[in-house]
Short mmCIF file of C-alpha atoms and ligand atoms in Angstrom, two decimals:
data_model
loop_
_atom_site.label_atom_id
_atom_site.label_comp_id
_atom_site.label_asym_id
_atom_site.label_seq_id
_atom_site.Cartn_x
_atom_site.Cartn_y
_atom_site.Cartn_z
CA MET J 1 -15.14 5.51 -9.46
CA VAL J 2 -17.08 2.38 -8.67
CA LEU J 3 -17.46 2.30 -4.90
CA GLN J 4 -19.71 4.64 -2.99
CA ALA J 5 -18.16 6.20 0.13
CA PRO J 6 -19.98 5.61 3.42
CA THR J 7 -22.36 8.26 4.67
CA VAL J 8 -21.03 10.04 7.74
CA PRO J 9 -22.99 12.56 9.83
CA GLU J 10 -23.23 15.95 8.11
CA ILE J 11 -21.17 18.84 9.55
CA ALA J 12 -23.00 22.15 10.08
CA LYS J 13 -22.20 24.75 7.39
CA SER J 14 -21.61 27.34 10.12
CA ALA J 15 -18.89 25.12 11.66
CA VAL J 16 -17.16 24.81 8.29
CA ALA J 17 -17.35 28.57 7.75
CA ARG J 18 -15.81 29.14 11.21
CA ALA J 19 -13.02 26.64 10.47
CA ILE J 20 -12.16 28.40 7.20
CA ILE J 21 -11.96 31.77 8.93
CA ASP J 22 -9.77 30.33 11.72
CA LEU J 23 -7.46 28.50 9.31
CA ASN J 24 -6.98 31.62 7.19
CA ALA J 25 -6.26 33.69 10.28
CA ALA J 26 -3.77 31.19 11.72
CA LEU J 27 -2.03 29.96 8.55
CA GLY J 28 -2.44 32.71 5.96
CA GLY J 29 -4.16 32.54 2.57
CA SER J 30 -1.25 30.87 0.71
CA LYS J 31 -1.67 27.59 2.63
CA VAL J 32 -5.47 27.54 2.70
CA SER J 33 -7.57 27.09 -0.43
CA VAL J 34 -11.26 26.95 -1.20
CA GLU J 35 -10.69 27.15 -4.97
CA PRO J 36 -12.92 24.56 -6.70
CA GLU J 37 -9.99 23.16 -8.77
CA THR J 38 -7.89 22.65 -5.64
CA LEU J 39 -10.79 21.05 -3.78
CA ALA J 40 -11.39 18.68 -6.71
CA GLN J 41 -7.67 17.85 -6.95
CA PHE J 42 -7.65 16.58 -3.36
CA ALA J 43 -11.07 14.91 -3.12
CA ASN J 44 -10.09 11.35 -4.15
CA ASP J 45 -7.13 9.03 -4.02
CA ASP J 46 -6.13 6.32 -6.52
CA SER J 47 -8.85 3.93 -5.35
CA ASP J 48 -12.27 3.34 -6.84
CA VAL J 49 -13.97 5.08 -3.94
CA LEU J 50 -16.14 8.01 -4.93
CA GLY J 51 -15.36 10.74 -2.42
CA ARG J 52 -16.99 14.00 -1.57
CA MET J 53 -15.63 17.45 -2.29
CA PRO J 54 -13.73 18.89 0.68
CA ASP J 55 -14.77 22.36 1.85
CA VAL J 56 -11.20 23.56 2.31
CA VAL J 57 -7.69 22.28 1.60
CA VAL J 58 -4.68 23.09 3.80
CA ILE J 59 -1.24 22.62 2.28
CA ALA J 60 0.89 22.25 5.42
CA GLU J 61 4.55 23.23 5.36
CA SER J 62 5.51 22.51 8.96
CA ALA J 63 4.57 20.52 12.06
CA ARG J 64 3.07 23.70 13.41
CA ASP J 65 0.74 23.98 10.37
CA ILE J 66 -0.43 20.40 10.97
CA ALA J 67 -1.00 21.10 14.68
CA THR J 68 -2.92 24.28 13.92
CA THR J 69 -5.14 22.52 11.37
CA LEU J 70 -5.99 19.64 13.70
CA ARG J 71 -6.67 22.04 16.58
CA VAL J 72 -9.02 24.15 14.43
CA ALA J 73 -10.83 20.99 13.26
CA GLN J 74 -11.24 19.85 16.86
CA GLN J 75 -12.41 23.23 18.13
CA THR J 76 -14.92 23.79 15.32
CA GLY J 77 -16.12 20.18 15.05
CA VAL J 78 -15.11 19.79 11.39
CA TYR J 79 -13.78 16.61 9.75
CA VAL J 80 -10.14 16.52 8.69
CA THR J 81 -8.63 14.01 6.26
CA PRO J 82 -4.81 13.68 6.20
CA ARG J 83 -3.48 13.20 2.72
CA ALA J 84 -0.13 12.76 1.05
CA ALA J 85 0.39 11.85 -2.63
CA GLY J 86 -3.06 10.23 -2.99
CA THR J 87 -1.77 6.95 -4.48
CA GLY J 88 -3.64 4.91 -1.85
CA ARG J 89 -5.73 2.04 -3.17
CA THR J 90 -8.52 1.72 -0.60
CA GLY J 91 -9.85 5.26 -0.21
CA GLY J 92 -7.75 6.06 2.89
CA ALA J 93 -7.11 9.63 1.70
CA THR J 94 -10.45 10.03 -0.04
CA CYS J 95 -12.50 12.77 1.58
CA VAL J 96 -15.80 11.18 2.55
CA GLY J 97 -17.37 13.76 4.88
CA GLY J 98 -16.31 17.11 3.42
CA GLY J 99 -14.50 19.48 5.79
CA ILE J 100 -10.71 19.90 5.68
CA VAL J 101 -8.20 17.93 3.62
CA LEU J 102 -4.77 18.28 5.24
CA VAL J 103 -2.05 17.79 2.61
CA THR J 104 1.39 16.92 4.01
CA THR J 105 3.42 16.73 0.78
CA GLY J 106 4.83 20.19 1.55
CA LEU J 107 6.90 18.70 4.39
CA ALA J 108 9.38 17.10 2.00
CA SER J 109 12.83 17.36 3.45
CA ILE J 110 15.30 14.55 4.16
CA LYS J 111 16.60 16.03 7.40
CA SER J 112 19.51 13.67 7.97
CA ILE J 113 21.11 10.44 6.84
CA ASP J 114 23.21 9.10 9.70
CA ARG J 115 25.68 6.56 8.33
CA ARG J 116 27.12 5.55 11.66
CA ASN J 117 23.78 4.85 13.31
CA LEU J 118 22.11 3.62 10.10
CA LEU J 119 19.22 6.08 10.44
CA ALA J 120 17.35 8.53 8.25
CA THR J 121 15.19 11.32 9.64
CA VAL J 122 12.65 12.53 7.12
CA GLN J 123 9.53 14.61 6.82
CA PRO J 124 6.40 12.69 5.77
CA GLY J 125 6.09 14.29 2.30
CA VAL J 126 9.41 12.90 1.00
CA ILE J 127 8.85 10.76 -2.11
CA LEU J 128 10.00 7.19 -1.44
CA ALA J 129 12.25 6.96 -4.53
CA ASP J 130 13.99 10.21 -3.51
CA LEU J 131 14.92 8.70 -0.14
CA GLN J 132 16.07 5.48 -1.79
CA ARG J 133 18.33 7.39 -4.19
CA ALA J 134 19.72 9.56 -1.41
CA VAL J 135 20.60 6.66 0.89
CA GLU J 136 22.00 4.53 -1.94
CA ALA J 137 24.32 7.40 -2.88
CA GLU J 138 25.74 6.94 0.65
CA GLY J 139 26.15 3.16 0.23
CA LEU J 140 23.03 2.52 2.32
CA PHE J 141 19.69 0.86 1.64
CA TYR J 142 16.02 1.47 2.51
CA PRO J 143 14.27 -1.74 1.38
CA PRO J 144 10.47 -1.08 1.33
CA ASP J 145 9.50 -0.70 -2.33
CA PRO J 146 5.80 -0.34 -3.19
CA SER J 147 5.45 -0.19 -6.98
CA SER J 148 4.25 3.42 -6.63
CA LEU J 149 7.70 4.39 -5.31
CA ASP J 150 8.20 7.26 -7.79
CA THR J 151 5.09 9.06 -6.56
CA CYS J 152 4.07 7.85 -3.09
CA THR J 153 5.40 9.47 0.09
CA LEU J 154 6.95 8.05 3.22
CA GLY J 155 4.12 9.47 5.35
CA GLY J 156 1.59 7.58 3.21
CA ASN J 157 3.79 4.45 3.36
CA VAL J 158 3.91 4.56 7.15
CA ALA J 159 0.17 5.26 7.44
CA GLU J 160 -0.58 2.22 5.22
CA ASN J 161 2.35 0.07 6.37
CA ALA J 162 3.11 -0.32 2.67
CA GLY J 163 4.94 -3.33 1.32
CA GLY J 164 6.40 -4.29 -2.02
CA PRO J 165 8.26 -7.06 -3.82
CA ARG J 166 11.27 -6.94 -1.50
CA ALA J 167 9.11 -7.72 1.54
CA PHE J 168 9.86 -11.42 1.07
CA LYS J 169 13.38 -10.91 2.41
CA TYR J 170 13.26 -7.50 4.04
CA GLY J 171 9.76 -7.04 5.45
CA VAL J 172 7.45 -4.05 5.12
CA THR J 173 7.60 -0.34 5.99
CA GLY J 174 6.77 -0.95 9.64
CA ASP J 175 9.95 -3.00 10.02
CA TYR J 176 11.95 0.17 9.30
CA VAL J 177 10.08 2.74 11.42
CA LEU J 178 11.89 3.29 14.71
CA GLY J 179 10.00 6.37 15.75
CA LEU J 180 7.84 9.24 14.61
CA ASP J 181 6.53 12.63 15.60
CA ALA J 182 2.76 12.47 15.56
CA ILE J 183 0.28 15.25 16.16
CA VAL J 184 -3.06 14.44 17.73
CA MET J 185 -6.38 16.23 17.36
CA ASP J 186 -5.88 18.83 20.10
CA GLY J 187 -2.64 19.88 18.39
CA THR J 188 -0.29 18.14 20.85
CA GLU J 189 2.91 16.93 19.19
CA LEU J 190 4.09 13.57 20.53
CA SER J 191 7.59 12.17 20.06
CA ILE J 192 6.99 8.44 19.78
CA GLY J 193 9.46 5.56 19.60
CA ARG J 194 13.22 5.82 19.53
CA LYS J 195 16.36 6.40 17.51
CA THR J 196 18.14 3.31 18.82
CA PRO J 197 18.00 -0.17 17.27
CA LYS J 198 16.51 -1.55 20.50
CA GLY J 199 14.04 -0.07 22.99
CA VAL J 200 11.02 -1.42 24.87
CA THR J 201 9.85 1.55 26.91
CA GLY J 202 6.09 1.59 27.44
CA TYR J 203 3.56 0.34 24.93
CA ASP J 204 4.81 0.02 21.35
CA MET J 205 3.00 3.16 20.18
CA THR J 206 5.06 3.30 16.98
CA SER J 207 3.57 0.01 15.85
CA LEU J 208 0.09 1.23 16.72
CA LEU J 209 0.49 4.30 14.53
CA VAL J 210 2.12 2.42 11.65
CA GLY J 211 -0.78 1.30 9.47
CA SER J 212 -3.31 3.51 11.28
CA GLU J 213 -4.44 4.92 7.91
CA GLY J 214 -4.56 8.54 9.05
CA THR J 215 -7.26 7.82 11.64
CA LEU J 216 -5.30 8.34 14.89
CA ALA J 217 -2.79 11.16 14.32
CA ALA J 218 -0.91 13.03 11.58
CA PHE J 219 2.82 12.44 11.24
CA SER J 220 5.25 15.33 10.97
CA GLU J 221 8.58 13.45 11.12
CA LEU J 222 9.77 9.86 10.74
CA THR J 223 12.89 8.08 12.01
CA LEU J 224 13.73 5.22 9.67
CA ARG J 225 16.16 2.33 9.98
CA LEU J 226 18.63 1.80 7.15
CA LEU J 227 20.77 -1.16 6.07
CA PRO J 228 24.06 -1.35 4.22
CA LYS J 229 23.46 -1.49 0.47
CA PRO J 230 23.83 -5.04 -0.89
CA ASP J 231 26.90 -5.43 -3.14
CA GLU J 232 25.37 -7.59 -5.84
CA LEU J 233 22.02 -7.98 -7.53
CA GLU J 234 20.63 -10.42 -10.09
CA THR J 235 17.19 -10.70 -11.65
CA VAL J 236 15.93 -14.09 -12.80
CA VAL J 237 12.87 -14.75 -14.96
CA ALA J 238 11.29 -18.20 -15.00
CA THR J 239 8.39 -19.07 -17.30
CA PHE J 240 5.91 -21.90 -16.75
CA ASP J 241 3.14 -23.87 -18.45
CA SER J 242 0.62 -22.94 -15.77
CA VAL J 243 0.17 -20.77 -12.72
CA ARG J 244 0.02 -23.95 -10.65
CA ASP J 245 3.55 -24.83 -11.86
CA ALA J 246 4.75 -21.31 -11.06
CA ALA J 247 3.29 -21.52 -7.54
CA ALA J 248 5.04 -24.87 -7.10
CA GLY J 249 8.23 -23.07 -8.15
CA VAL J 250 7.79 -20.60 -5.28
CA ALA J 251 7.36 -23.48 -2.85
CA SER J 252 10.49 -25.22 -4.14
CA ILE J 253 12.63 -22.08 -3.69
CA VAL J 254 11.42 -21.59 -0.13
CA ALA J 255 11.74 -25.30 0.71
CA ALA J 256 15.36 -25.20 -0.49
CA GLY J 257 16.07 -22.56 2.18
CA LEU J 258 16.80 -19.88 -0.42
CA THR J 259 15.87 -16.25 0.30
CA PRO J 260 15.76 -14.09 -2.80
CA ARG J 261 14.62 -10.58 -2.02
CA CYS J 262 11.60 -10.82 -4.33
CA ILE J 263 9.48 -13.62 -5.78
CA GLU J 264 6.76 -12.11 -7.95
CA LEU J 265 4.18 -14.24 -9.74
CA LEU J 266 2.20 -13.26 -12.86
CA ASP J 267 -0.62 -15.41 -14.20
CA ASP J 268 -1.55 -15.87 -17.85
CA GLN J 269 -3.64 -12.70 -18.18
CA ALA J 270 -1.19 -10.54 -16.24
CA LEU J 271 1.58 -11.85 -18.50
CA ALA J 272 -0.48 -10.87 -21.55
CA CYS J 273 -0.60 -7.27 -20.22
CA VAL J 274 3.17 -7.22 -19.71
CA ARG J 275 3.65 -8.50 -23.28
CA ARG J 276 1.26 -5.87 -24.64
CA ASP J 277 3.48 -3.26 -22.96
CA GLY J 278 6.46 -4.52 -24.96
CA ALA J 279 8.20 -7.02 -22.63
CA ALA J 280 9.60 -9.87 -24.74
CA ILE J 281 8.28 -12.90 -22.85
CA ASP J 282 7.88 -16.34 -24.49
CA ALA J 283 4.41 -16.30 -26.09
CA ARG J 284 3.75 -19.92 -25.03
CA ALA J 285 4.35 -19.25 -21.32
CA ARG J 286 1.21 -19.23 -19.18
CA ALA J 287 2.79 -17.91 -15.97
CA MET J 288 6.01 -16.28 -14.85
CA LEU J 289 8.10 -15.76 -11.75
CA LEU J 290 10.23 -12.63 -11.49
CA ILE J 291 12.89 -13.25 -8.88
CA GLU J 292 15.57 -10.96 -7.53
CA ILE J 293 18.57 -12.04 -5.51
CA ASP J 294 20.88 -9.67 -3.62
CA GLY J 295 23.78 -9.88 -1.18
CA SER J 296 27.46 -10.78 -1.47
CA ASN J 297 28.80 -13.65 -3.60
CA ILE J 298 25.33 -14.43 -4.88
CA SER J 299 26.27 -16.54 -7.93
CA PRO J 300 25.85 -19.88 -6.10
CA VAL J 301 22.40 -18.80 -4.88
CA VAL J 302 21.36 -17.72 -8.38
CA GLU J 303 22.57 -21.08 -9.68
CA ARG J 304 20.69 -23.05 -7.01
CA ILE J 305 17.48 -21.16 -7.78
CA GLY J 306 17.97 -21.80 -11.49
CA ASN J 307 18.57 -25.50 -10.87
CA ALA J 308 15.62 -25.86 -8.50
CA LEU J 309 13.25 -24.28 -11.02
CA SER J 310 14.53 -25.76 -14.27
CA SER J 311 14.35 -29.30 -12.87
CA MET J 312 10.62 -28.88 -12.24
CA SER J 313 8.06 -30.20 -14.66
CA GLY J 314 6.11 -27.33 -16.17
CA CYS J 315 9.06 -24.93 -16.08
CA ARG J 316 9.77 -23.73 -19.63
CA GLU J 317 12.81 -21.54 -19.22
CA VAL J 318 14.96 -19.82 -16.59
CA LEU J 319 16.86 -16.71 -17.70
CA THR J 320 19.02 -14.17 -15.90
CA ALA J 321 18.74 -10.49 -16.88
CA LYS J 322 21.82 -9.66 -18.98
CA ASP J 323 22.44 -6.19 -17.65
CA GLU J 324 21.00 -3.30 -15.66
CA ALA J 325 18.95 -2.09 -18.67
CA GLU J 326 17.22 -5.46 -19.04
CA ARG J 327 16.64 -5.67 -15.29
CA GLU J 328 15.07 -2.22 -15.28
CA ARG J 329 12.85 -3.10 -18.29
CA LEU J 330 11.47 -6.14 -16.49
CA TRP J 331 10.82 -4.34 -13.23
CA SER J 332 9.38 -1.32 -14.94
CA ALA J 333 6.90 -3.60 -16.76
CA ARG J 334 6.01 -5.18 -13.39
CA ARG J 335 5.60 -1.76 -11.74
CA GLN J 336 3.36 -0.56 -14.58
CA LEU J 337 1.22 -3.69 -14.50
CA SER J 338 -1.61 -2.16 -12.48
CA ARG J 339 -1.91 0.73 -14.95
CA SER J 340 -1.63 -1.64 -17.95
CA ILE J 341 -4.48 -3.79 -16.62
CA ARG J 342 -6.64 -0.69 -16.27
CA LYS J 343 -6.50 -0.31 -20.08
CA THR J 344 -8.01 -3.75 -20.65
CA ALA J 345 -11.45 -3.12 -19.16
CA LYS J 346 -13.73 -0.23 -18.40
CA HIS J 347 -13.68 -1.08 -14.68
CA LYS J 348 -11.33 -2.98 -12.42
CA LEU J 349 -11.19 -3.70 -8.72
CA SER J 350 -7.89 -4.96 -7.36
CA GLU J 351 -7.66 -6.83 -4.07
CA ASP J 352 -4.57 -7.64 -2.02
CA VAL J 353 -5.46 -10.65 0.11
CA VAL J 354 -2.72 -12.78 1.67
CA VAL J 355 -2.73 -16.52 2.32
CA PRO J 356 -0.02 -18.79 3.70
CA ARG J 357 2.20 -19.24 0.64
CA THR J 358 1.48 -22.97 0.58
CA GLU J 359 -2.20 -22.08 -0.04
CA ILE J 360 -1.63 -19.85 -3.10
CA VAL J 361 -2.62 -22.61 -5.51
CA HIS J 362 -5.78 -23.36 -3.52
CA LEU J 363 -6.71 -19.69 -3.48
CA LEU J 364 -6.20 -19.40 -7.23
CA GLU J 365 -8.31 -22.52 -7.80
CA LYS J 366 -11.10 -21.07 -5.68
CA VAL J 367 -10.96 -17.76 -7.57
CA GLU J 368 -11.07 -19.65 -10.85
CA ALA J 369 -14.10 -21.66 -9.71
CA ALA J 370 -16.01 -18.65 -8.32
CA CYS J 371 -15.28 -16.42 -11.31
CA GLY J 372 -16.09 -19.26 -13.72
CA ALA J 373 -19.48 -19.84 -12.08
CA LEU J 374 -20.23 -16.12 -12.03
CA SER J 375 -18.71 -15.35 -15.49
CA VAL J 376 -16.43 -12.69 -14.03
CA ARG J 377 -13.20 -11.76 -15.85
CA HIS J 378 -10.19 -11.77 -13.56
CA LEU J 379 -6.42 -12.07 -13.34
CA ALA J 380 -3.85 -12.39 -10.58
CA TYR J 381 -0.31 -11.32 -9.89
CA GLY J 382 1.65 -10.34 -6.85
CA HIS J 383 4.16 -11.01 -4.16
CA ALA J 384 3.89 -14.79 -4.21
CA GLY J 385 6.83 -15.22 -1.84
CA ASP J 386 4.66 -13.58 0.83
CA GLY J 387 1.41 -15.25 -0.28
CA ASN J 388 0.16 -11.74 -1.15
CA LEU J 389 -1.82 -11.77 -4.38
CA HIS J 390 -3.45 -8.93 -6.28
CA VAL J 391 -6.56 -10.61 -7.64
CA ASN J 392 -8.09 -8.16 -10.14
CA PHE J 393 -11.73 -8.27 -11.21
CA LEU J 394 -12.53 -6.69 -14.58
CA TRP J 395 -15.79 -5.69 -16.24
CA ASP J 396 -17.16 -3.38 -18.89
CA ASP J 397 -20.88 -3.26 -18.33
CA ASP J 398 -22.70 -2.20 -15.15
CA SER J 399 -24.93 -5.28 -15.42
CA GLU J 400 -21.84 -7.40 -14.56
CA ARG J 401 -21.27 -5.58 -11.27
CA PRO J 402 -23.48 -7.71 -8.94
CA ASN J 403 -21.52 -10.82 -9.93
CA VAL J 404 -18.21 -8.99 -9.44
CA ASP J 405 -19.31 -8.09 -5.90
CA LYS J 406 -20.19 -11.73 -5.24
CA ALA J 407 -16.78 -12.84 -6.55
CA ILE J 408 -14.98 -10.31 -4.30
CA ASP J 409 -17.02 -11.37 -1.28
CA GLN J 410 -16.13 -14.99 -2.01
CA LEU J 411 -12.43 -14.11 -2.37
CA MET J 412 -12.42 -12.49 1.07
CA ARG J 413 -14.14 -15.50 2.62
CA ASP J 414 -11.78 -17.93 0.87
CA ALA J 415 -8.68 -16.00 1.96
CA ILE J 416 -9.81 -16.08 5.59
CA ALA J 417 -10.83 -19.75 5.38
CA LEU J 418 -7.35 -20.61 4.08
CA GLY J 419 -5.76 -18.94 7.11
CA GLY J 420 -5.05 -15.63 5.39
CA THR J 421 -5.89 -11.98 5.82
CA LEU J 422 -7.92 -9.34 3.95
CA SER J 423 -5.10 -6.96 3.13
CA GLY J 424 -1.36 -7.43 2.80
CA GLU J 425 -0.42 -3.84 2.07
CA HIS J 426 -3.19 -1.54 0.83
CA GLY J 427 -5.04 -1.25 4.13
CA ILE J 428 -8.76 -1.37 4.82
CA GLY J 429 -9.77 2.24 4.13
CA VAL J 430 -13.27 2.42 2.70
CA SER J 431 -13.07 -0.42 0.18
CA LYS J 432 -12.61 -3.29 2.62
CA ALA J 433 -14.34 -1.91 5.71
CA GLN J 434 -17.42 -4.07 5.15
CA TYR J 435 -15.28 -7.23 5.23
CA LEU J 436 -13.46 -6.47 8.50
CA PRO J 437 -15.89 -8.60 10.59
CA LEU J 438 -14.99 -11.63 8.45
CA GLU J 439 -11.51 -11.54 9.97
CA GLN J 440 -11.89 -9.79 13.31
CA SER J 441 -14.33 -10.45 16.15
CA ASP J 442 -16.83 -7.83 17.34
CA ALA J 443 -14.84 -7.59 20.59
CA LEU J 444 -11.60 -6.82 18.73
CA ILE J 445 -13.27 -4.24 16.50
CA ALA J 446 -14.88 -2.63 19.56
CA LEU J 447 -11.48 -2.47 21.31
CA GLN J 448 -9.94 -0.74 18.28
CA ARG J 449 -12.83 1.73 18.29
CA ARG J 450 -11.99 2.59 21.89
CA VAL J 451 -8.36 3.17 20.88
CA LYS J 452 -9.63 5.46 18.12
CA ASP J 453 -11.82 7.32 20.68
CA ALA J 454 -8.80 7.88 22.94
CA PHE J 455 -6.92 9.62 20.09
CA ASP J 456 -9.91 11.31 18.48
CA PRO J 457 -12.80 11.61 20.95
CA ARG J 458 -15.03 13.58 18.57
CA GLY J 459 -14.51 11.17 15.65
CA LEU J 460 -13.34 13.93 13.30
CA LEU J 461 -10.04 12.51 11.99
CA ASN J 462 -10.45 10.71 8.67
CA PRO J 463 -14.05 9.58 9.27
CA GLY J 464 -15.65 6.62 7.53
CA LYS J 465 -12.44 4.56 7.32
CA ILE J 466 -11.48 1.05 8.50
CA PHE J 467 -14.52 0.27 10.64
CA PRO J 468 -17.71 -1.07 9.06
CA ARG J 469 -20.75 1.16 9.41
CA VAL J 470 -23.27 -1.67 9.84
CA GLY J 471 -23.66 -2.88 13.40
CA HIS J 472 -21.19 -0.37 14.82
CA THR J 473 -21.54 3.28 15.64
CA GLY J 474 -19.57 6.38 14.68
CA CYS J 475 -15.96 6.53 13.55
C1 FAD D 501 0.43 2.08 -9.40
C2 FAD D 501 0.35 1.83 -7.92
C3 FAD D 501 1.09 0.80 -7.38
C4 FAD D 501 1.03 0.55 -6.01
N1 FAD D 501 1.79 -0.46 -5.50
C5 FAD D 501 1.80 -0.67 -4.18
C6 FAD D 501 2.61 -1.71 -3.63
O1 FAD D 501 3.34 -2.42 -4.33
N2 FAD D 501 2.58 -1.90 -2.30
C7 FAD D 501 1.81 -1.11 -1.47
O2 FAD D 501 1.84 -1.30 -0.26
N3 FAD D 501 1.02 -0.14 -1.97
C8 FAD D 501 1.00 0.11 -3.28
N4 FAD D 501 0.22 1.10 -3.80
C9 FAD D 501 -0.65 1.88 -2.88
C10 FAD D 501 -0.06 3.23 -2.36
O3 FAD D 501 0.95 3.71 -3.22
C11 FAD D 501 0.47 3.09 -0.95
O4 FAD D 501 -0.59 2.80 -0.06
C12 FAD D 501 1.19 4.33 -0.42
O5 FAD D 501 1.75 4.02 0.83
C13 FAD D 501 0.31 5.56 -0.29
O6 FAD D 501 1.15 6.70 -0.14
P1 FAD D 501 0.63 8.16 -0.47
O7 FAD D 501 1.74 9.09 -0.20
O8 FAD D 501 0.08 8.21 -1.84
O9 FAD D 501 -0.52 8.31 0.61
P2 FAD D 501 -2.06 8.73 0.42
O10 FAD D 501 -2.73 7.86 -0.56
O11 FAD D 501 -2.17 10.19 0.22
O12 FAD D 501 -2.60 8.40 1.88
C14 FAD D 501 -2.61 7.08 2.35
C15 FAD D 501 -3.08 7.07 3.80
O13 FAD D 501 -2.13 7.74 4.59
C16 FAD D 501 -2.75 8.74 5.39
N5 FAD D 501 -1.76 9.81 5.51
C17 FAD D 501 -1.16 10.49 4.51
N6 FAD D 501 -0.27 11.37 5.02
C18 FAD D 501 -0.30 11.21 6.37
C19 FAD D 501 0.39 11.84 7.46
N7 FAD D 501 1.29 12.81 7.26
N8 FAD D 501 0.09 11.45 8.72
C20 FAD D 501 -0.83 10.46 8.94
N9 FAD D 501 -1.51 9.85 7.95
C21 FAD D 501 -1.24 10.22 6.69
C22 FAD D 501 -4.01 9.10 4.62
O14 FAD D 501 -5.00 9.62 5.49
C23 FAD D 501 -4.40 7.77 4.03
O15 FAD D 501 -5.16 7.02 4.95
C24 FAD D 501 0.22 1.36 -5.17
C25 FAD D 501 -0.51 2.41 -5.72
C26 FAD D 501 -0.46 2.64 -7.08
C27 FAD D 501 -1.26 3.79 -7.64
#
């Protein structure tokens, strides 16, 4: 834990005691816990944000449990933090003000897969990989694929508008959410959005709630769009002499009008981690692209990508995965990369800035220059097709921390200066709240605060998230 959570106004102990009594009376003891081990289990997410112990945890099993919990929080004036699997990377589900943590992983049923309308209706606690397996068994496809897919939930994905490698071709979670049932602080359940492919009735409230990081409402059901499952799939690995060459490779694929579903880039240090984990990658390579192509009759596309890359100077080798086992090995190494990097330093902070893909090289040069001047260890990998890079900062000794903070601050400024954005997929949460004014004007932040007030007038739902504390009041 390397980031302190913001201080939010203290809740009165008597209010918390009242909330616990009311929750027990309304939900029964089996769903409400004040056991220290349970409180500790749900205090933090997978970010570096140091949270605070909740006072009570509710394990909801139904929409009614969620509504009851929010209503009790509202009536007693106690904070409530929605939480799913806790794999979030920016402290979105970290409890920063005490009070109630509302866990929604107990709502874990795939209610229907509708082949004819290409729809799935799911509860928010369904694990992403479980939905993917279920729809693929029906010949269908749900593309969003954050690397945490074996553990994260669809509710968490929608709340963060999660992305993944396939976003290059297929977009992010929000592109697949047609509608949702959302419960607001007074316990009202709202049916938002639609079940039809088209629909423009009223404001696009679905889009507002997608990516709202648990600060506006809690979801109890999601209606998701599906696609037919692609017939064919190939994975291509291209190795390069430098990350600059690899980035040029991305540009050449896009310029040739080719649309693989993923173009992932790994720099020298990221590649070293993948090798340490057993992936057999040419020891002389200094960067790699992991590319995946899907669709029908894809051989000509695979060939064109191979030709485009291998004709470039700086490209060492282009290989196609021999079989499903080799494909899975490569992707598994990529999915484990974040955890592998964690083993290489005592501390790491991982960012997820996005720049126009033509600016990737410039961003990497700026990171190199800033980290060189500040003597900060770093590496980068990510969804290069989207310009979305995970720049990781690594350190072992606390004395290095001030320079790491300077390097992160510079990264944020550089990303914005290059026409990019602070976060491609992890959200703002606690970790990036202080940088929000770099990208958004005071007027825009103030407008979003008023939207937040309309949903949550007492500022009790997931406090301390998204909005910077300095210069702005209450959240
Ligand atoms: C190894 C690893 C790899 C990752 N790779 C990726 C990646 O490739 N792409 C990516 O986008 N992310 C990635 N992540 C981040 C994370 O997995 C995603 O943000 C994911 O969507 C979080 O889902 P969760 O179920 O864990 O939600 P949590 O972390 O529990 O919560 C996330 C947010 O959702 C809110 N929330 C939870 N449930 C509800 C609900 N029912 N209603 C309303 N709000 C709710 C919470 O308040 C919180 O703000 C990765 C994380 C890890 C640990």
